PDB file of N, CA and C and ligand atoms in Angstrom:
ATOM      1  N   MET A 147       0.844  -1.192   0.000  1.00 98.00           N
ATOM      2  CA  MET A 147       0.000   0.000   0.000  1.00 98.00           C
ATOM      3  C   MET A 147       0.881   1.244   0.000  1.00 98.00           C
ATOM      4  N   LEU A 148       0.403   2.260  -0.731  1.00 98.00           N
ATOM      5  CA  LEU A 148       1.167   3.501  -0.817  1.00 98.00           C
ATOM      6  C   LEU A 148       0.554   4.565   0.100  1.00 98.00           C
ATOM      7  N   TYR A 149       1.441   5.284   0.738  1.00 98.00           N
ATOM      8  CA  TYR A 149       1.021   6.382   1.622  1.00 98.00           C
ATOM      9  C   TYR A 149       1.830   7.626   1.300  1.00 98.00           C
ATOM     10  N   HIS A 150       1.110   8.732   1.185  1.00 98.00           N
ATOM     11  CA  HIS A 150       1.758  10.044   1.074  1.00 98.00           C
ATOM     12  C   HIS A 150       1.863  10.595   2.495  1.00 98.00           C
ATOM     13  N   VAL A 151       3.070  11.004   2.862  1.00 99.00           N
ATOM     14  CA  VAL A 151       3.306  11.450   4.240  1.00 99.00           C
ATOM     15  C   VAL A 151       3.976  12.811   4.212  1.00 99.00           C
ATOM     16  N   ARG A 152       3.426  13.737   4.973  1.00 99.00           N
ATOM     17  CA  ARG A 152       4.096  15.029   5.177  1.00 99.00           C
ATOM     18  C   ARG A 152       4.658  15.049   6.591  1.00 99.00           C
ATOM     19  N   MET A 153       5.939  15.372   6.704  1.00 99.00           N
ATOM     20  CA  MET A 153       6.593  15.447   8.019  1.00 99.00           C
ATOM     21  C   MET A 153       7.111  16.864   8.218  1.00 99.00           C
ATOM     22  N   ASP A 154       6.632  17.526   9.237  1.00 98.00           N
ATOM     23  CA  ASP A 154       7.127  18.853   9.627  1.00 98.00           C
ATOM     24  C   ASP A 154       7.998  18.683  10.866  1.00 98.00           C
ATOM     25  N   VAL A 155       9.256  19.080  10.747  1.00 98.00           N
ATOM     26  CA  VAL A 155      10.192  18.889  11.852  1.00 98.00           C
ATOM     27  C   VAL A 155      10.143  20.123  12.757  1.00 98.00           C
ATOM     28  N   ARG A 156       9.939  19.867  14.048  1.00 98.00           N
ATOM     29  CA  ARG A 156       9.832  20.966  15.014  1.00 98.00           C
ATOM     30  C   ARG A 156      10.729  20.669  16.216  1.00 98.00           C
ATOM     31  N   ILE A 157      12.036  20.765  15.962  1.00 98.00           N
ATOM     32  CA  ILE A 157      12.998  20.541  17.048  1.00 98.00           C
ATOM     33  C   ILE A 157      13.019  21.787  17.935  1.00 98.00           C
ATOM     34  N   PRO A 158      12.866  21.593  19.248  1.00 97.00           N
ATOM     35  CA  PRO A 158      12.875  22.781  20.127  1.00 97.00           C
ATOM     36  C   PRO A 158      14.204  23.526  19.999  1.00 97.00           C
ATOM     37  N   PRO A 159      14.170  24.851  19.900  1.00 97.00           N
ATOM     38  CA  PRO A 159      15.408  25.611  19.712  1.00 97.00           C
ATOM     39  C   PRO A 159      16.386  25.440  20.866  1.00 97.00           C
ATOM     40  N   ASP A 160      15.878  25.054  22.054  1.00 97.00           N
ATOM     41  CA  ASP A 160      16.778  24.933  23.208  1.00 97.00           C
ATOM     42  C   ASP A 160      17.317  23.508  23.387  1.00 97.00           C
ATOM     43  N   LEU A 161      17.026  22.612  22.426  1.00 97.00           N
ATOM     44  CA  LEU A 161      17.585  21.258  22.528  1.00 97.00           C
ATOM     45  C   LEU A 161      19.110  21.327  22.366  1.00 97.00           C
ATOM     46  N   ASP A 162      19.805  20.575  23.213  1.00 97.00           N
ATOM     47  CA  ASP A 162      21.278  20.558  23.151  1.00 97.00           C
ATOM     48  C   ASP A 162      21.728  20.274  21.712  1.00 97.00           C
ATOM     49  N   PRO A 163      22.613  21.107  21.155  1.00 98.00           N
ATOM     50  CA  PRO A 163      23.025  20.936  19.757  1.00 98.00           C
ATOM     51  C   PRO A 163      23.629  19.559  19.474  1.00 98.00           C
ATOM     52  N   ALA A 164      24.356  18.981  20.440  1.00 98.00           N
ATOM     53  CA  ALA A 164      24.947  17.646  20.225  1.00 98.00           C
ATOM     54  C   ALA A 164      23.846  16.588  20.144  1.00 98.00           C
ATOM     55  N   VAL A 165      22.810  16.720  20.987  1.00 97.00           N
ATOM     56  CA  VAL A 165      21.674  15.783  20.957  1.00 97.00           C
ATOM     57  C   VAL A 165      20.932  15.936  19.628  1.00 97.00           C
ATOM     58  N   ARG A 166      20.715  17.199  19.220  1.00 97.00           N
ATOM     59  CA  ARG A 166      20.031  17.468  17.942  1.00 97.00           C
ATOM     60  C   ARG A 166      20.800  16.843  16.772  1.00 97.00           C
ATOM     61  N   ASP A 167      22.116  17.069  16.740  1.00 98.00           N
ATOM     62  CA  ASP A 167      22.911  16.551  15.617  1.00 98.00           C
ATOM     63  C   ASP A 167      22.898  15.021  15.598  1.00 98.00           C
ATOM     64  N   ALA A 168      22.934  14.398  16.787  1.00 98.00           N
ATOM     65  CA  ALA A 168      22.903  12.925  16.856  1.00 98.00           C
ATOM     66  C   ALA A 168      21.554  12.397  16.376  1.00 98.00           C
ATOM     67  N   LEU A 169      20.482  13.071  16.756  1.00 98.00           N
ATOM     68  CA  LEU A 169      19.137  12.660  16.308  1.00 98.00           C
ATOM     69  C   LEU A 169      19.030  12.737  14.789  1.00 98.00           C
ATOM     70  N   ILE A 170      19.526  13.832  14.221  1.00 98.00           N
ATOM     71  CA  ILE A 170      19.438  14.023  12.765  1.00 98.00           C
ATOM     72  C   ILE A 170      20.272  12.971  12.038  1.00 98.00           C
ATOM     73  N   ALA A 171      21.443  12.638  12.589  1.00 98.00           N
ATOM     74  CA  ALA A 171      22.279  11.598  11.963  1.00 98.00           C
ATOM     75  C   ALA A 171      21.586  10.239  12.017  1.00 98.00           C
ATOM     76  N   ARG A 172      20.951   9.933  13.166  1.00 98.00           N
ATOM     77  CA  ARG A 172      20.221   8.652  13.294  1.00 98.00           C
ATOM     78  C   ARG A 172      19.020   8.625  12.352  1.00 98.00           C
ATOM     79  N   GLU A 173      18.357   9.770  12.211  1.00 98.00           N
ATOM     80  CA  GLU A 173      17.194   9.863  11.309  1.00 98.00           C
ATOM     81  C   GLU A 173      17.625   9.555   9.864  1.00 98.00           C
ATOM     82  N   LYS A 174      18.760  10.140   9.462  1.00 98.00           N
ATOM     83  CA  LYS A 174      19.252   9.928   8.096  1.00 98.00           C
ATOM     84  C   LYS A 174      19.580   8.450   7.870  1.00 98.00           C
ATOM     85  N   GLU A 175      20.270   7.843   8.827  1.00 98.00           N
ATOM     86  CA  GLU A 175      20.644   6.431   8.694  1.00 98.00           C
ATOM     87  C   GLU A 175      19.393   5.542   8.607  1.00 98.00           C
ATOM     88  N   TYR A 176      18.416   5.823   9.487  1.00 98.00           N
ATOM     89  CA  TYR A 176      17.179   5.034   9.526  1.00 98.00           C
ATOM     90  C   TYR A 176      16.403   5.171   8.217  1.00 98.00           C
ATOM     91  N   SER A 177      16.272   6.410   7.726  1.00 98.00           N
ATOM     92  CA  SER A 177      15.477   6.597   6.505  1.00 98.00           C
ATOM     93  C   SER A 177      16.211   6.033   5.286  1.00 98.00           C
ATOM     94  N   GLN A 178      17.533   6.153   5.274  1.00 98.00           N
ATOM     95  CA  GLN A 178      18.268   5.622   4.110  1.00 98.00           C
ATOM     96  C   GLN A 178      18.204   4.098   4.058  1.00 98.00           C
ATOM     97  N   GLN A 179      18.175   3.472   5.222  1.00 98.00           N
ATOM     98  CA  GLN A 179      18.014   2.007   5.272  1.00 98.00           C
ATOM     99  C   GLN A 179      16.658   1.615   4.662  1.00 98.00           C
ATOM    100  N   LEU A 180      15.606   2.375   5.027  1.00 98.00           N
ATOM    101  CA  LEU A 180      14.269   2.082   4.485  1.00 98.00           C
ATOM    102  C   LEU A 180      14.185   2.429   3.001  1.00 98.00           C
ATOM    103  N   GLN A 181      14.904   3.484   2.564  1.00 98.00           N
ATOM    104  CA  GLN A 181      14.927   3.809   1.136  1.00 98.00           C
ATOM    105  C   GLN A 181      15.572   2.662   0.351  1.00 98.00           C
ATOM    106  N   ARG A 182      16.683   2.154   0.877  1.00 98.00           N
ATOM    107  CA  ARG A 182      17.369   1.046   0.175  1.00 98.00           C
ATOM    108  C   ARG A 182      16.496  -0.203   0.120  1.00 98.00           C
ATOM    109  N   SER A 183      15.664  -0.402   1.126  1.00 98.00           N
ATOM    110  CA  SER A 183      14.800  -1.599   1.169  1.00 98.00           C
ATOM    111  C   SER A 183      13.621  -1.481   0.207  1.00 98.00           C
ATOM    112  N   GLY A 184      13.367  -0.255  -0.311  1.00 98.00           N
ATOM    113  CA  GLY A 184      12.232  -0.045  -1.208  1.00 98.00           C
ATOM    114  C   GLY A 184      10.959   0.392  -0.500  1.00 98.00           C
ATOM    115  N   LYS A 185      10.994   0.454   0.828  1.00 98.00           N
ATOM    116  CA  LYS A 185       9.781   0.835   1.571  1.00 98.00           C
ATOM    117  C   LYS A 185       9.557   2.350   1.605  1.00 98.00           C
ATOM    118  N   TRP A 186      10.589   3.118   1.223  1.00 98.00           N
ATOM    119  CA  TRP A 186      10.501   4.596   1.282  1.00 98.00           C
ATOM    120  C   TRP A 186      11.006   5.121  -0.063  1.00 98.00           C
ATOM    121  N   PRO A 187      10.192   4.947  -1.138  1.00 98.00           N
ATOM    122  CA  PRO A 187      10.702   5.248  -2.480  1.00 98.00           C
ATOM    123  C   PRO A 187      10.881   6.734  -2.787  1.00 98.00           C
ATOM    124  N   HIS A 188      10.185   7.611  -2.073  1.00 98.00           N
ATOM    125  CA  HIS A 188      10.340   9.050  -2.349  1.00 98.00           C
ATOM    126  C   HIS A 188      10.495   9.830  -1.057  1.00 98.00           C
ATOM    127  N   ILE A 189      11.450  10.755  -1.065  1.00 98.00           N
ATOM    128  CA  ILE A 189      11.546  11.772  -0.004  1.00 98.00           C
ATOM    129  C   ILE A 189      12.001  13.058  -0.659  1.00 98.00           C
ATOM    130  N   TRP A 190      11.209  14.098  -0.470  1.00 98.00           N
ATOM    131  CA  TRP A 190      11.477  15.397  -1.092  1.00 98.00           C
ATOM    132  C   TRP A 190      11.443  16.477  -0.025  1.00 98.00           C
ATOM    133  N   ARG A 191      12.417  17.357  -0.045  1.00 98.00           N
ATOM    134  CA  ARG A 191      12.366  18.531   0.820  1.00 98.00           C
ATOM    135  C   ARG A 191      11.296  19.472   0.295  1.00 98.00           C
ATOM    136  N   ILE A 192      10.461  20.012   1.154  1.00 98.00           N
ATOM    137  CA  ILE A 192       9.513  21.051   0.768  1.00 98.00           C
ATOM    138  C   ILE A 192      10.296  22.359   0.778  1.00 98.00           C
ATOM    139  N   ALA A 193      10.422  22.960  -0.387  1.00 98.00           N
ATOM    140  CA  ALA A 193      11.296  24.128  -0.527  1.00 98.00           C
ATOM    141  C   ALA A 193      10.918  25.211   0.470  1.00 98.00           C
ATOM    142  N   GLY A 194      11.921  25.672   1.185  1.00 98.00           N
ATOM    143  CA  GLY A 194      11.729  26.778   2.119  1.00 98.00           C
ATOM    144  C   GLY A 194      11.203  26.371   3.480  1.00 98.00           C
ATOM    145  N   GLU A 195      11.030  25.051   3.723  1.00 98.00           N
ATOM    146  CA  GLU A 195      10.488  24.604   5.015  1.00 98.00           C
ATOM    147  C   GLU A 195      11.363  23.475   5.559  1.00 98.00           C
ATOM    148  N   TYR A 196      11.385  23.326   6.880  1.00 98.00           N
ATOM    149  CA  TYR A 196      12.044  22.157   7.476  1.00 98.00           C
ATOM    150  C   TYR A 196      10.982  21.056   7.530  1.00 98.00           C
ATOM    151  N   ALA A 197      10.693  20.520   6.338  1.00 98.00           N
ATOM    152  CA  ALA A 197       9.604  19.559   6.192  1.00 98.00           C
ATOM    153  C   ALA A 197       9.873  18.736   4.937  1.00 98.00           C
ATOM    154  N   ASN A 198       9.252  17.570   4.876  1.00 98.00           N
ATOM    155  CA  ASN A 198       9.391  16.762   3.660  1.00 98.00           C
ATOM    156  C   ASN A 198       8.066  16.159   3.263  1.00 98.00           C
ATOM    157  N   TYR A 199       7.965  15.871   1.958  1.00 99.00           N
ATOM    158  CA  TYR A 199       6.917  15.006   1.442  1.00 99.00           C
ATOM    159  C   TYR A 199       7.579  13.678   1.117  1.00 99.00           C
ATOM    160  N   SER A 200       6.980  12.612   1.592  1.00 98.00           N
ATOM    161  CA  SER A 200       7.503  11.276   1.329  1.00 98.00           C
ATOM    162  C   SER A 200       6.392  10.385   0.814  1.00 98.00           C
ATOM    163  N   VAL A 201       6.793   9.345   0.099  1.00 98.00           N
ATOM    164  CA  VAL A 201       5.877   8.256  -0.245  1.00 98.00           C
ATOM    165  C   VAL A 201       6.466   6.989   0.349  1.00 98.00           C
ATOM    166  N   LEU A 202       5.651   6.286   1.123  1.00 98.00           N
ATOM    167  CA  LEU A 202       6.072   5.010   1.693  1.00 98.00           C
ATOM    168  C   LEU A 202       5.244   3.888   1.086  1.00 98.00           C
ATOM    169  N   ASP A 203       5.904   2.783   0.826  1.00 98.00           N
ATOM    170  CA  ASP A 203       5.275   1.623   0.188  1.00 98.00           C
ATOM    171  C   ASP A 203       5.403   0.444   1.158  1.00 98.00           C
ATOM    172  N   VAL A 204       4.352   0.243   1.935  1.00 98.00           N
ATOM    173  CA  VAL A 204       4.402  -0.746   3.020  1.00 98.00           C
ATOM    174  C   VAL A 204       3.164  -1.637   2.980  1.00 98.00           C
ATOM    175  N   ALA A 205       3.153  -2.666   3.825  1.00 98.00           N
ATOM    176  CA  ALA A 205       2.082  -3.674   3.751  1.00 98.00           C
ATOM    177  C   ALA A 205       0.731  -3.111   4.173  1.00 98.00           C
ATOM    178  N   ASP A 206       0.727  -2.309   5.243  1.00 98.00           N
ATOM    179  CA  ASP A 206      -0.565  -1.879   5.797  1.00 98.00           C
ATOM    180  C   ASP A 206      -0.360  -0.712   6.773  1.00 98.00           C
ATOM    181  N   HIS A 207      -1.471  -0.247   7.345  1.00 98.00           N
ATOM    182  CA  HIS A 207      -1.413   0.883   8.285  1.00 98.00           C
ATOM    183  C   HIS A 207      -0.491   0.579   9.468  1.00 98.00           C
ATOM    184  N   ASP A 208      -0.526  -0.676   9.912  1.00 98.00           N
ATOM    185  CA  ASP A 208       0.267  -1.020  11.099  1.00 98.00           C
ATOM    186  C   ASP A 208       1.767  -0.913  10.819  1.00 98.00           C
ATOM    187  N   GLU A 209       2.183  -1.368   9.620  1.00 98.00           N
ATOM    188  CA  GLU A 209       3.612  -1.255   9.303  1.00 98.00           C
ATOM    189  C   GLU A 209       4.002   0.222   9.147  1.00 98.00           C
ATOM    190  N   LEU A 210       3.118   1.000   8.525  1.00 98.00           N
ATOM    191  CA  LEU A 210       3.404   2.433   8.392  1.00 98.00           C
ATOM    192  C   LEU A 210       3.579   3.065   9.770  1.00 98.00           C
ATOM    193  N   HIS A 211       2.653   2.751  10.662  1.00 98.00           N
ATOM    194  CA  HIS A 211       2.729   3.339  12.002  1.00 98.00           C
ATOM    195  C   HIS A 211       4.016   2.920  12.714  1.00 98.00           C
ATOM    196  N   GLN A 212       4.385   1.674  12.552  1.00 98.00           N
ATOM    197  CA  GLN A 212       5.598   1.172  13.207  1.00 98.00           C
ATOM    198  C   GLN A 212       6.831   1.919  12.675  1.00 98.00           C
ATOM    199  N   ILE A 213       6.895   2.101  11.342  1.00 98.00           N
ATOM    200  CA  ILE A 213       8.030   2.815  10.747  1.00 98.00           C
ATOM    201  C   ILE A 213       8.060   4.269  11.216  1.00 98.00           C
ATOM    202  N   LEU A 214       6.913   4.932  11.163  1.00 98.00           N
ATOM    203  CA  LEU A 214       6.897   6.355  11.518  1.00 98.00           C
ATOM    204  C   LEU A 214       7.186   6.572  13.001  1.00 98.00           C
ATOM    205  N   SER A 215       6.618   5.718  13.840  1.00 98.00           N
ATOM    206  CA  SER A 215       6.794   5.941  15.279  1.00 98.00           C
ATOM    207  C   SER A 215       8.201   5.580  15.750  1.00 98.00           C
ATOM    208  N   ASN A 216       8.954   4.874  14.908  1.00 98.00           N
ATOM    209  CA  ASN A 216      10.353   4.572  15.243  1.00 98.00           C
ATOM    210  C   ASN A 216      11.338   5.586  14.668  1.00 98.00           C
ATOM    211  N   LEU A 217      10.839   6.592  13.950  1.00 98.00           N
ATOM    212  CA  LEU A 217      11.739   7.648  13.466  1.00 98.00           C
ATOM    213  C   LEU A 217      12.401   8.324  14.667  1.00 98.00           C
ATOM    214  N   PRO A 218      13.726   8.469  14.643  1.00 98.00           N
ATOM    215  CA  PRO A 218      14.367   9.152  15.772  1.00 98.00           C
ATOM    216  C   PRO A 218      13.800  10.544  16.046  1.00 98.00           C
ATOM    217  N   LEU A 219      13.355  11.232  14.982  1.00 98.00           N
ATOM    218  CA  LEU A 219      12.790  12.575  15.177  1.00 98.00           C
ATOM    219  C   LEU A 219      11.288  12.548  15.453  1.00 98.00           C
ATOM    220  N   PHE A 220      10.702  11.353  15.590  1.00 98.00           N
ATOM    221  CA  PHE A 220       9.240  11.252  15.777  1.00 98.00           C
ATOM    222  C   PHE A 220       8.718  12.177  16.891  1.00 98.00           C
ATOM    223  N   PRO A 221       9.414  12.258  18.040  1.00 97.00           N
ATOM    224  CA  PRO A 221       8.871  13.138  19.098  1.00 97.00           C
ATOM    225  C   PRO A 221       8.866  14.609  18.698  1.00 97.00           C
ATOM    226  N   TYR A 222       9.593  14.939  17.634  1.00 98.00           N
ATOM    227  CA  TYR A 222       9.741  16.347  17.239  1.00 98.00           C
ATOM    228  C   TYR A 222       9.146  16.612  15.864  1.00 98.00           C
ATOM    229  N   MET A 223       8.181  15.783  15.447  1.00 98.00           N
ATOM    230  CA  MET A 223       7.582  16.004  14.133  1.00 98.00           C
ATOM    231  C   MET A 223       6.061  16.011  14.222  1.00 98.00           C
ATOM    232  N   ASP A 224       5.466  16.850  13.375  1.00 98.00           N
ATOM    233  CA  ASP A 224       4.031  16.726  13.094  1.00 98.00           C
ATOM    234  C   ASP A 224       3.931  15.944  11.793  1.00 98.00           C
ATOM    235  N   ILE A 225       3.109  14.901  11.786  1.00 98.00           N
ATOM    236  CA  ILE A 225       3.030  14.009  10.631  1.00 98.00           C
ATOM    237  C   ILE A 225       1.589  13.919  10.150  1.00 98.00           C
ATOM    238  N   GLN A 226       1.444  14.090   8.836  1.00 98.00           N
ATOM    239  CA  GLN A 226       0.118  13.921   8.221  1.00 98.00           C
ATOM    240  C   GLN A 226       0.222  12.810   7.190  1.00 98.00           C
ATOM    241  N   VAL A 227      -0.703  11.856   7.259  1.00 98.00           N
ATOM    242  CA  VAL A 227      -0.680  10.688   6.375  1.00 98.00           C
ATOM    243  C   VAL A 227      -1.922  10.694   5.484  1.00 98.00           C
ATOM    244  N   THR A 228      -1.694  10.418   4.199  1.00 98.00           N
ATOM    245  CA  THR A 228      -2.801  10.238   3.254  1.00 98.00           C
ATOM    246  C   THR A 228      -2.625   8.882   2.571  1.00 98.00           C
ATOM    247  N   ALA A 229      -3.597   8.007   2.731  1.00 98.00           N
ATOM    248  CA  ALA A 229      -3.541   6.712   2.044  1.00 98.00           C
ATOM    249  C   ALA A 229      -3.879   6.920   0.573  1.00 98.00           C
ATOM    250  N   LEU A 230      -3.115   6.277  -0.312  1.00 98.00           N
ATOM    251  CA  LEU A 230      -3.304   6.456  -1.754  1.00 98.00           C
ATOM    252  C   LEU A 230      -3.960   5.215  -2.361  1.00 98.00           C
ATOM    253  N   ALA A 231      -4.963   5.458  -3.182  1.00 98.00           N
ATOM    254  CA  ALA A 231      -5.632   4.370  -3.913  1.00 98.00           C
ATOM    255  C   ALA A 231      -5.350   4.543  -5.407  1.00 98.00           C
ATOM    256  N   ARG A 232      -5.523   3.486  -6.127  1.00 97.00           N
ATOM    257  CA  ARG A 232      -5.268   3.522  -7.563  1.00 97.00           C
ATOM    258  C   ARG A 232      -6.262   4.450  -8.255  1.00 97.00           C
ATOM    259  N   HIS A 233      -5.761   5.306  -9.152  1.00 97.00           N
ATOM    260  CA  HIS A 233      -6.645   6.195  -9.898  1.00 97.00           C
ATOM    261  C   HIS A 233      -7.197   5.435 -11.109  1.00 97.00           C
ATOM    262  N   PRO A 234      -8.506   5.580 -11.396  1.00 97.00           N
ATOM    263  CA  PRO A 234      -9.090   4.816 -12.507  1.00 97.00           C
ATOM    264  C   PRO A 234      -8.540   5.204 -13.881  1.00 97.00           C
ATOM    265  N   SER A 235      -7.933   6.379 -13.992  1.00 98.00           N
ATOM    266  CA  SER A 235      -7.365   6.807 -15.285  1.00 98.00           C
ATOM    267  C   SER A 235      -5.912   6.390 -15.462  1.00 98.00           C
ATOM    268  N   LYS A 236      -5.344   5.740 -14.459  1.00 96.00           N
ATOM    269  CA  LYS A 236      -3.924   5.361 -14.537  1.00 96.00           C
ATOM    270  C   LYS A 236      -3.703   4.375 -15.680  1.00 96.00           C
ATOM    271  N   VAL A 237      -2.708   4.705 -16.527  1.00 96.00           N
ATOM    272  CA  VAL A 237      -2.332   3.803 -17.611  1.00 96.00           C
ATOM    273  C   VAL A 237      -1.325   2.791 -17.085  1.00 96.00           C
ATOM    274  N   ASP A 238      -1.515   1.546 -17.397  1.00 90.00           N
ATOM    275  CA  ASP A 238      -0.556   0.517 -16.952  1.00 90.00           C
ATOM    276  C   ASP A 238       0.693   0.532 -17.804  1.00 90.00           C
TER     277      ASP A 238
HETATM  278  O1  LIG B 303      12.751  16.149   6.563  1.00 51.80           O
HETATM  279  C1  LIG B 303      13.575  15.883   7.439  1.00 51.80           C
HETATM  280  O2  LIG B 303      14.688  16.449   7.512  1.00 51.80           O
HETATM  281  C2  LIG B 303      13.245  14.780   8.417  1.00 51.80           C
HETATM  282  C3  LIG B 303      13.636  13.482   7.876  1.00 51.80           C
HETATM  283  C4  LIG B 303      12.852  12.393   7.715  1.00 51.80           C
HETATM  284  C5  LIG B 303      13.664  11.324   7.178  1.00 51.80           C
HETATM  285  C6  LIG B 303      14.958  11.976   7.053  1.00 51.80           C
HETATM  286  O3  LIG B 303      15.993  11.472   6.636  1.00 51.80           O
HETATM  287  O4  LIG B 303      14.905  13.272   7.465  1.00 51.80           O
END
């Protein structure tokens, strides 16, 4: 199943810079592992914002939730999920 996900990163400005940098490094490693596995085929920076649009390709809502809730930055993100269905005009 495909999901369109918007992630807005809201790291508190007073978070220790070393903790922030470690979180961001772990986030990159975690997401790149999922990108290589094929479960995270798209990630795009939203121009001018500390936010991304992503497409995740996972088995079901539960797997999506498990992946998102394990993001190192999860406590510092607002996340909006849209489930995608096949469009009837899509050409094969
Ligand atoms: O958009 C961001 O910077 C947050 C993020 C999610 C996965 C990733 O690698 O960074």
